[in-house]
Amino acid sequence: MKKIKIGLISISDRASKGIYEDKGLPALKDWLNLAVLNDKEYIEHLIPDEQDLIEKTLIELVDKEKCPLVLTTGGTGPYIRDVTPDATLAVADKVMPGFGEQMRQVSLYYVPTAILSRQVGVIRKKSLILNLPGRPNAIKETLGGVKDENGNVKIHGVFASVPMCIEVIGGPRIETNEKIVKAFLPKI
């Protein structure tokens, strides 16, 4: 299995100023460490809700660092300072609307206010960028999906499609722990 470089960005005015502890980056890494079997290299950023800075950070992770996967957390709601989707769309080559639709579908299972989310998924060059929610539980839910008490999938999380997307745009093959998330990949 090839090592995968993953860009992680937590977007929060208060956490970036040290007013409270960032929980987004640890939640992303905890879930990815359980779900992805490949060796991983994380490139992490904790930044405020500033569109120019978010755009610059996304471009750096894709163009300079060559991360085939970039995950953001936070800044996807309707608040005036929530500009993560706007910045993501500004640097996109292609919009992948199914990712945002599926994240909202998963979240709607848990909370009716998920309809307010503006999460998006896009491709820039050979990288997939996904905007995830900010709460650790919501990160886990949108990535892994909704499961019943026996662990059977009721609603697929978005990560089930991430390895296929990355592979078809020219990135490395990502193998997953099927107990956490079963990825849909072509046979090799």
JSON list of C-alpha atoms in Angstrom, two decimals:
[
{"chain": "A", "resi": 1, "resn": "MET", "atom": "CA", "xyz": [0.00, 0.00, 0.00]},
{"chain": "A", "resi": 2, "resn": "LYS", "atom": "CA", "xyz": [1.20, 3.43, -0.90]},
{"chain": "A", "resi": 3, "resn": "LYS", "atom": "CA", "xyz": [1.60, 6.10, 1.79]},
{"chain": "A", "resi": 4, "resn": "ILE", "atom": "CA", "xyz": [-0.99, 8.86, 1.49]},
{"chain": "A", "resi": 5, "resn": "LYS", "atom": "CA", "xyz": [-0.46, 12.52, 2.28]},
{"chain": "A", "resi": 6, "resn": "ILE", "atom": "CA", "xyz": [-3.60, 14.09, 3.78]},
{"chain": "A", "resi": 7, "resn": "GLY", "atom": "CA", "xyz": [-4.13, 17.81, 4.27]},
{"chain": "A", "resi": 8, "resn": "LEU", "atom": "CA", "xyz": [-6.21, 18.75, 7.32]},
{"chain": "A", "resi": 9, "resn": "ILE", "atom": "CA", "xyz": [-7.52, 22.24, 8.00]},
{"chain": "A", "resi": 10, "resn": "SER", "atom": "CA", "xyz": [-9.49, 23.25, 11.08]},
{"chain": "A", "resi": 11, "resn": "ILE", "atom": "CA", "xyz": [-11.18, 26.59, 10.50]},
{"chain": "A", "resi": 12, "resn": "SER", "atom": "CA", "xyz": [-12.16, 28.48, 13.63]},
{"chain": "A", "resi": 13, "resn": "ASP", "atom": "CA", "xyz": [-11.62, 32.07, 14.70]},
{"chain": "A", "resi": 14, "resn": "ARG", "atom": "CA", "xyz": [-11.63, 31.23, 18.42]},
{"chain": "A", "resi": 15, "resn": "ALA", "atom": "CA", "xyz": [-9.57, 28.02, 18.31]},
{"chain": "A", "resi": 16, "resn": "SER", "atom": "CA", "xyz": [-6.96, 29.66, 16.05]},
{"chain": "A", "resi": 17, "resn": "LYS", "atom": "CA", "xyz": [-6.58, 32.43, 18.69]},
{"chain": "A", "resi": 18, "resn": "GLY", "atom": "CA", "xyz": [-6.27, 29.90, 21.53]},
{"chain": "A", "resi": 19, "resn": "ILE", "atom": "CA", "xyz": [-9.58, 30.92, 23.13]},
{"chain": "A", "resi": 20, "resn": "TYR", "atom": "CA", "xyz": [-10.52, 27.24, 23.21]},
{"chain": "A", "resi": 21, "resn": "GLU", "atom": "CA", "xyz": [-8.93, 23.95, 22.26]},
{"chain": "A", "resi": 22, "resn": "ASP", "atom": "CA", "xyz": [-9.32, 22.83, 18.67]},
{"chain": "A", "resi": 23, "resn": "LYS", "atom": "CA", "xyz": [-11.14, 19.51, 18.52]},
{"chain": "A", "resi": 24, "resn": "GLY", "atom": "CA", "xyz": [-11.47, 19.28, 14.73]},
{"chain": "A", "resi": 25, "resn": "LEU", "atom": "CA", "xyz": [-7.93, 18.20, 13.84]},
{"chain": "A", "resi": 26, "resn": "PRO", "atom": "CA", "xyz": [-7.75, 15.50, 16.54]},
{"chain": "A", "resi": 27, "resn": "ALA", "atom": "CA", "xyz": [-11.19, 14.17, 15.51]},
{"chain": "A", "resi": 28, "resn": "LEU", "atom": "CA", "xyz": [-10.16, 13.96, 11.86]},
{"chain": "A", "resi": 29, "resn": "LYS", "atom": "CA", "xyz": [-6.91, 12.15, 12.67]},
{"chain": "A", "resi": 30, "resn": "ASP", "atom": "CA", "xyz": [-8.60, 9.77, 15.14]},
{"chain": "A", "resi": 31, "resn": "TRP", "atom": "CA", "xyz": [-11.17, 8.71, 12.54]},
{"chain": "A", "resi": 32, "resn": "LEU", "atom": "CA", "xyz": [-8.66, 8.45, 9.69]},
{"chain": "A", "resi": 33, "resn": "ASN", "atom": "CA", "xyz": [-6.25, 6.42, 11.83]},
{"chain": "A", "resi": 34, "resn": "LEU", "atom": "CA", "xyz": [-9.02, 3.87, 12.42]},
{"chain": "A", "resi": 35, "resn": "ALA", "atom": "CA", "xyz": [-10.46, 3.88, 8.90]},
{"chain": "A", "resi": 36, "resn": "VAL", "atom": "CA", "xyz": [-7.49, 4.15, 6.53]},
{"chain": "A", "resi": 37, "resn": "LEU", "atom": "CA", "xyz": [-5.02, 1.24, 6.43]},
{"chain": "A", "resi": 38, "resn": "ASN", "atom": "CA", "xyz": [-2.36, 3.03, 4.35]},
{"chain": "A", "resi": 39, "resn": "ASP", "atom": "CA", "xyz": [0.50, 4.77, 6.12]},
{"chain": "A", "resi": 40, "resn": "LYS", "atom": "CA", "xyz": [-0.47, 8.42, 6.45]},
{"chain": "A", "resi": 41, "resn": "GLU", "atom": "CA", "xyz": [1.33, 11.73, 6.57]},
{"chain": "A", "resi": 42, "resn": "TYR", "atom": "CA", "xyz": [-0.78, 14.59, 7.89]},
{"chain": "A", "resi": 43, "resn": "ILE", "atom": "CA", "xyz": [-0.18, 18.22, 7.03]},
{"chain": "A", "resi": 44, "resn": "GLU", "atom": "CA", "xyz": [-2.23, 20.23, 9.51]},
{"chain": "A", "resi": 45, "resn": "HIS", "atom": "CA", "xyz": [-3.37, 23.84, 9.68]},
{"chain": "A", "resi": 46, "resn": "LEU", "atom": "CA", "xyz": [-5.48, 25.65, 12.29]},
{"chain": "A", "resi": 47, "resn": "ILE", "atom": "CA", "xyz": [-6.65, 28.93, 10.80]},
{"chain": "A", "resi": 48, "resn": "PRO", "atom": "CA", "xyz": [-9.33, 31.61, 11.30]},
{"chain": "A", "resi": 49, "resn": "ASP", "atom": "CA", "xyz": [-12.44, 32.06, 9.14]},
{"chain": "A", "resi": 50, "resn": "GLU", "atom": "CA", "xyz": [-10.75, 34.28, 6.56]},
{"chain": "A", "resi": 51, "resn": "GLN", "atom": "CA", "xyz": [-11.60, 33.45, 2.95]},
{"chain": "A", "resi": 52, "resn": "ASP", "atom": "CA", "xyz": [-8.26, 34.56, 1.49]},
{"chain": "A", "resi": 53, "resn": "LEU", "atom": "CA", "xyz": [-6.33, 32.50, 4.05]},
{"chain": "A", "resi": 54, "resn": "ILE", "atom": "CA", "xyz": [-8.52, 29.42, 3.51]},
{"chain": "A", "resi": 55, "resn": "GLU", "atom": "CA", "xyz": [-8.03, 29.68, -0.27]},
{"chain": "A", "resi": 56, "resn": "LYS", "atom": "CA", "xyz": [-4.26, 30.11, 0.15]},
{"chain": "A", "resi": 57, "resn": "THR", "atom": "CA", "xyz": [-4.06, 27.11, 2.50]},
{"chain": "A", "resi": 58, "resn": "LEU", "atom": "CA", "xyz": [-6.11, 24.88, 0.17]},
{"chain": "A", "resi": 59, "resn": "ILE", "atom": "CA", "xyz": [-3.92, 25.87, -2.79]},
{"chain": "A", "resi": 60, "resn": "GLU", "atom": "CA", "xyz": [-0.75, 25.17, -0.78]},
{"chain": "A", "resi": 61, "resn": "LEU", "atom": "CA", "xyz": [-1.97, 21.70, 0.27]},
{"chain": "A", "resi": 62, "resn": "VAL", "atom": "CA", "xyz": [-2.95, 20.75, -3.29]},
{"chain": "A", "resi": 63, "resn": "ASP", "atom": "CA", "xyz": [-0.43, 22.55, -5.51]},
{"chain": "A", "resi": 64, "resn": "LYS", "atom": "CA", "xyz": [2.69, 22.54, -3.32]},
{"chain": "A", "resi": 65, "resn": "GLU", "atom": "CA", "xyz": [2.22, 19.63, -0.90]},
{"chain": "A", "resi": 66, "resn": "LYS", "atom": "CA", "xyz": [0.44, 17.42, -3.48]},
{"chain": "A", "resi": 67, "resn": "CYS", "atom": "CA", "xyz": [-2.11, 16.04, -0.99]},
{"chain": "A", "resi": 68, "resn": "PRO", "atom": "CA", "xyz": [-4.57, 13.85, -2.89]},
{"chain": "A", "resi": 69, "resn": "LEU", "atom": "CA", "xyz": [-7.06, 14.36, -0.05]},
{"chain": "A", "resi": 70, "resn": "VAL", "atom": "CA", "xyz": [-7.74, 17.58, 1.84]},
{"chain": "A", "resi": 71, "resn": "LEU", "atom": "CA", "xyz": [-10.34, 17.68, 4.62]},
{"chain": "A", "resi": 72, "resn": "THR", "atom": "CA", "xyz": [-11.56, 20.86, 6.25]},
{"chain": "A", "resi": 73, "resn": "THR", "atom": "CA", "xyz": [-13.60, 21.10, 9.42]},
{"chain": "A", "resi": 74, "resn": "GLY", "atom": "CA", "xyz": [-15.69, 24.07, 10.50]},
{"chain": "A", "resi": 75, "resn": "GLY", "atom": "CA", "xyz": [-17.04, 27.20, 8.86]},
{"chain": "A", "resi": 76, "resn": "THR", "atom": "CA", "xyz": [-19.81, 25.57, 6.80]},
{"chain": "A", "resi": 77, "resn": "GLY", "atom": "CA", "xyz": [-22.92, 27.09, 8.37]},
{"chain": "A", "resi": 78, "resn": "PRO", "atom": "CA", "xyz": [-24.98, 30.17, 7.54]},
{"chain": "A", "resi": 79, "resn": "TYR", "atom": "CA", "xyz": [-23.13, 32.52, 9.91]},
{"chain": "A", "resi": 80, "resn": "ILE", "atom": "CA", "xyz": [-21.54, 35.59, 8.33]},
{"chain": "A", "resi": 81, "resn": "ARG", "atom": "CA", "xyz": [-18.01, 34.40, 9.24]},
{"chain": "A", "resi": 82, "resn": "ASP", "atom": "CA", "xyz": [-18.62, 30.90, 7.77]},
{"chain": "A", "resi": 83, "resn": "VAL", "atom": "CA", "xyz": [-16.78, 31.14, 4.45]},
{"chain": "A", "resi": 84, "resn": "THR", "atom": "CA", "xyz": [-15.19, 27.70, 4.09]},
{"chain": "A", "resi": 85, "resn": "PRO", "atom": "CA", "xyz": [-17.45, 26.56, 1.20]},
{"chain": "A", "resi": 86, "resn": "ASP", "atom": "CA", "xyz": [-16.98, 29.89, -0.56]},
{"chain": "A", "resi": 87, "resn": "ALA", "atom": "CA", "xyz": [-13.19, 29.56, -0.37]},
{"chain": "A", "resi": 88, "resn": "THR", "atom": "CA", "xyz": [-13.34, 25.92, -1.47]},
{"chain": "A", "resi": 89, "resn": "LEU", "atom": "CA", "xyz": [-15.50, 26.71, -4.49]},
{"chain": "A", "resi": 90, "resn": "ALA", "atom": "CA", "xyz": [-13.17, 29.59, -5.42]},
{"chain": "A", "resi": 91, "resn": "VAL", "atom": "CA", "xyz": [-10.20, 27.20, -5.84]},
{"chain": "A", "resi": 92, "resn": "ALA", "atom": "CA", "xyz": [-12.13, 24.31, -7.44]},
{"chain": "A", "resi": 93, "resn": "ASP", "atom": "CA", "xyz": [-11.70, 22.88, -10.93]},
{"chain": "A", "resi": 94, "resn": "LYS", "atom": "CA", "xyz": [-14.81, 20.69, -10.58]},
{"chain": "A", "resi": 95, "resn": "VAL", "atom": "CA", "xyz": [-17.65, 20.63, -8.08]},
{"chain": "A", "resi": 96, "resn": "MET", "atom": "CA", "xyz": [-18.69, 17.19, -6.83]},
{"chain": "A", "resi": 97, "resn": "PRO", "atom": "CA", "xyz": [-22.21, 17.93, -5.51]},
{"chain": "A", "resi": 98, "resn": "GLY", "atom": "CA", "xyz": [-22.87, 14.38, -4.31]},
{"chain": "A", "resi": 99, "resn": "PHE", "atom": "CA", "xyz": [-20.45, 14.77, -1.42]},
{"chain": "A", "resi": 100, "resn": "GLY", "atom": "CA", "xyz": [-22.27, 17.77, 0.06]},
{"chain": "A", "resi": 101, "resn": "GLU", "atom": "CA", "xyz": [-25.65, 16.14, -0.54]},
{"chain": "A", "resi": 102, "resn": "GLN", "atom": "CA", "xyz": [-24.56, 12.94, 1.21]},
{"chain": "A", "resi": 103, "resn": "MET", "atom": "CA", "xyz": [-23.04, 14.77, 4.18]},
{"chain": "A", "resi": 104, "resn": "ARG", "atom": "CA", "xyz": [-26.33, 16.59, 4.70]},
{"chain": "A", "resi": 105, "resn": "GLN", "atom": "CA", "xyz": [-28.30, 13.34, 4.33]},
{"chain": "A", "resi": 106, "resn": "VAL", "atom": "CA", "xyz": [-26.21, 11.68, 7.05]},
{"chain": "A", "resi": 107, "resn": "SER", "atom": "CA", "xyz": [-26.44, 14.71, 9.34]},
{"chain": "A", "resi": 108, "resn": "LEU", "atom": "CA", "xyz": [-30.20, 15.03, 8.82]},
{"chain": "A", "resi": 109, "resn": "TYR", "atom": "CA", "xyz": [-30.56, 11.59, 10.37]},
{"chain": "A", "resi": 110, "resn": "TYR", "atom": "CA", "xyz": [-29.29, 13.15, 13.62]},
{"chain": "A", "resi": 111, "resn": "VAL", "atom": "CA", "xyz": [-30.36, 16.80, 13.57]},
{"chain": "A", "resi": 112, "resn": "PRO", "atom": "CA", "xyz": [-32.96, 18.77, 11.54]},
{"chain": "A", "resi": 113, "resn": "THR", "atom": "CA", "xyz": [-30.65, 21.80, 11.39]},
{"chain": "A", "resi": 114, "resn": "ALA", "atom": "CA", "xyz": [-28.29, 19.88, 9.05]},
{"chain": "A", "resi": 115, "resn": "ILE", "atom": "CA", "xyz": [-30.28, 21.49, 6.24]},
{"chain": "A", "resi": 116, "resn": "LEU", "atom": "CA", "xyz": [-28.41, 24.71, 7.10]},
{"chain": "A", "resi": 117, "resn": "SER", "atom": "CA", "xyz": [-25.05, 23.16, 6.23]},
{"chain": "A", "resi": 118, "resn": "ARG", "atom": "CA", "xyz": [-23.26, 24.42, 3.12]},
{"chain": "A", "resi": 119, "resn": "GLN", "atom": "CA", "xyz": [-20.65, 21.64, 2.92]},
{"chain": "A", "resi": 120, "resn": "VAL", "atom": "CA", "xyz": [-19.16, 20.99, -0.51]},
{"chain": "A", "resi": 121, "resn": "GLY", "atom": "CA", "xyz": [-16.82, 18.55, -2.18]},
{"chain": "A", "resi": 122, "resn": "VAL", "atom": "CA", "xyz": [-14.58, 19.63, -5.06]},
{"chain": "A", "resi": 123, "resn": "ILE", "atom": "CA", "xyz": [-11.67, 18.51, -7.17]},
{"chain": "A", "resi": 124, "resn": "ARG", "atom": "CA", "xyz": [-8.65, 20.73, -7.67]},
{"chain": "A", "resi": 125, "resn": "LYS", "atom": "CA", "xyz": [-6.06, 19.22, -10.01]},
{"chain": "A", "resi": 126, "resn": "LYS", "atom": "CA", "xyz": [-5.55, 15.66, -8.69]},
{"chain": "A", "resi": 127, "resn": "SER", "atom": "CA", "xyz": [-6.94, 16.32, -5.23]},
{"chain": "A", "resi": 128, "resn": "LEU", "atom": "CA", "xyz": [-10.30, 15.87, -3.55]},
{"chain": "A", "resi": 129, "resn": "ILE", "atom": "CA", "xyz": [-11.27, 18.59, -1.06]},
{"chain": "A", "resi": 130, "resn": "LEU", "atom": "CA", "xyz": [-14.16, 17.97, 1.35]},
{"chain": "A", "resi": 131, "resn": "ASN", "atom": "CA", "xyz": [-15.69, 20.44, 3.81]},
{"chain": "A", "resi": 132, "resn": "LEU", "atom": "CA", "xyz": [-16.75, 18.58, 6.95]},
{"chain": "A", "resi": 133, "resn": "PRO", "atom": "CA", "xyz": [-18.73, 19.86, 9.92]},
{"chain": "A", "resi": 134, "resn": "GLY", "atom": "CA", "xyz": [-16.91, 21.19, 12.97]},
{"chain": "A", "resi": 135, "resn": "ARG", "atom": "CA", "xyz": [-18.16, 18.97, 15.79]},
{"chain": "A", "resi": 136, "resn": "PRO", "atom": "CA", "xyz": [-16.15, 15.75, 16.39]},
{"chain": "A", "resi": 137, "resn": "ASN", "atom": "CA", "xyz": [-19.27, 13.53, 16.43]},
{"chain": "A", "resi": 138, "resn": "ALA", "atom": "CA", "xyz": [-20.52, 15.09, 13.20]},
{"chain": "A", "resi": 139, "resn": "ILE", "atom": "CA", "xyz": [-17.12, 14.52, 11.56]},
{"chain": "A", "resi": 140, "resn": "LYS", "atom": "CA", "xyz": [-17.27, 10.83, 12.46]},
{"chain": "A", "resi": 141, "resn": "GLU", "atom": "CA", "xyz": [-20.89, 10.53, 11.33]},
{"chain": "A", "resi": 142, "resn": "THR", "atom": "CA", "xyz": [-20.47, 12.22, 7.94]},
{"chain": "A", "resi": 143, "resn": "LEU", "atom": "CA", "xyz": [-17.32, 10.23, 7.13]},
{"chain": "A", "resi": 144, "resn": "GLY", "atom": "CA", "xyz": [-18.55, 6.86, 8.39]},
{"chain": "A", "resi": 145, "resn": "GLY", "atom": "CA", "xyz": [-22.29, 7.05, 7.89]},
{"chain": "A", "resi": 146, "resn": "VAL", "atom": "CA", "xyz": [-25.24, 5.83, 9.92]},
{"chain": "A", "resi": 147, "resn": "LYS", "atom": "CA", "xyz": [-25.15, 2.26, 11.23]},
{"chain": "A", "resi": 148, "resn": "ASP", "atom": "CA", "xyz": [-27.71, 0.22, 13.13]},
{"chain": "A", "resi": 149, "resn": "GLU", "atom": "CA", "xyz": [-27.06, -1.44, 16.49]},
{"chain": "A", "resi": 150, "resn": "ASN", "atom": "CA", "xyz": [-25.45, -4.43, 14.69]},
{"chain": "A", "resi": 151, "resn": "GLY", "atom": "CA", "xyz": [-23.05, -2.27, 12.70]},
{"chain": "A", "resi": 152, "resn": "ASN", "atom": "CA", "xyz": [-24.96, -2.58, 9.41]},
{"chain": "A", "resi": 153, "resn": "VAL", "atom": "CA", "xyz": [-24.91, 0.51, 7.21]},
{"chain": "A", "resi": 154, "resn": "LYS", "atom": "CA", "xyz": [-28.21, 2.40, 7.05]},
{"chain": "A", "resi": 155, "resn": "ILE", "atom": "CA", "xyz": [-26.84, 5.49, 5.28]},
{"chain": "A", "resi": 156, "resn": "HIS", "atom": "CA", "xyz": [-23.38, 5.49, 3.68]},
{"chain": "A", "resi": 157, "resn": "GLY", "atom": "CA", "xyz": [-20.90, 8.08, 4.86]},
{"chain": "A", "resi": 158, "resn": "VAL", "atom": "CA", "xyz": [-18.98, 10.05, 2.28]},
{"chain": "A", "resi": 159, "resn": "PHE", "atom": "CA", "xyz": [-15.71, 8.22, 2.85]},
{"chain": "A", "resi": 160, "resn": "ALA", "atom": "CA", "xyz": [-17.15, 5.10, 1.18]},
{"chain": "A", "resi": 161, "resn": "SER", "atom": "CA", "xyz": [-16.67, 6.98, -2.12]},
{"chain": "A", "resi": 162, "resn": "VAL", "atom": "CA", "xyz": [-13.46, 8.86, -1.35]},
{"chain": "A", "resi": 163, "resn": "PRO", "atom": "CA", "xyz": [-10.97, 6.12, -2.35]},
{"chain": "A", "resi": 164, "resn": "MET", "atom": "CA", "xyz": [-12.67, 5.60, -5.74]},
{"chain": "A", "resi": 165, "resn": "CYS", "atom": "CA", "xyz": [-12.75, 9.34, -6.44]},
{"chain": "A", "resi": 166, "resn": "ILE", "atom": "CA", "xyz": [-9.08, 9.77, -5.56]},
{"chain": "A", "resi": 167, "resn": "GLU", "atom": "CA", "xyz": [-8.05, 6.76, -7.64]},
{"chain": "A", "resi": 168, "resn": "VAL", "atom": "CA", "xyz": [-9.93, 7.88, -10.78]},
{"chain": "A", "resi": 169, "resn": "ILE", "atom": "CA", "xyz": [-8.41, 11.38, -10.64]},
{"chain": "A", "resi": 170, "resn": "GLY", "atom": "CA", "xyz": [-4.89, 9.92, -10.51]},
{"chain": "A", "resi": 171, "resn": "GLY", "atom": "CA", "xyz": [-4.21, 9.54, -6.80]},
{"chain": "A", "resi": 172, "resn": "PRO", "atom": "CA", "xyz": [-3.01, 6.54, -4.80]},
{"chain": "A", "resi": 173, "resn": "ARG", "atom": "CA", "xyz": [-5.21, 3.59, -3.90]},
{"chain": "A", "resi": 174, "resn": "ILE", "atom": "CA", "xyz": [-6.63, 3.97, -0.39]},
{"chain": "A", "resi": 175, "resn": "GLU", "atom": "CA", "xyz": [-7.45, 0.80, 1.53]},
{"chain": "A", "resi": 176, "resn": "THR", "atom": "CA", "xyz": [-9.98, 1.01, 4.37]},
{"chain": "A", "resi": 177, "resn": "ASN", "atom": "CA", "xyz": [-10.78, -0.91, 7.52]},
{"chain": "A", "resi": 178, "resn": "GLU", "atom": "CA", "xyz": [-14.16, -2.37, 6.58]},
{"chain": "A", "resi": 179, "resn": "LYS", "atom": "CA", "xyz": [-15.26, -2.40, 10.23]},
{"chain": "A", "resi": 180, "resn": "ILE", "atom": "CA", "xyz": [-15.16, 1.41, 10.09]},
{"chain": "A", "resi": 181, "resn": "VAL", "atom": "CA", "xyz": [-16.07, 2.12, 6.45]},
{"chain": "A", "resi": 182, "resn": "LYS", "atom": "CA", "xyz": [-16.30, -0.13, 3.39]},
{"chain": "A", "resi": 183, "resn": "ALA", "atom": "CA", "xyz": [-14.94, 1.69, 0.39]},
{"chain": "A", "resi": 184, "resn": "PHE", "atom": "CA", "xyz": [-16.26, 0.97, -3.07]},
{"chain": "A", "resi": 185, "resn": "LEU", "atom": "CA", "xyz": [-13.24, 0.38, -5.29]},
{"chain": "A", "resi": 186, "resn": "PRO", "atom": "CA", "xyz": [-12.68, -1.23, -8.67]},
{"chain": "A", "resi": 187, "resn": "LYS", "atom": "CA", "xyz": [-11.04, -4.67, -8.58]},
{"chain": "A", "resi": 188, "resn": "ILE", "atom": "CA", "xyz": [-7.31, -4.70, -9.23]}
]
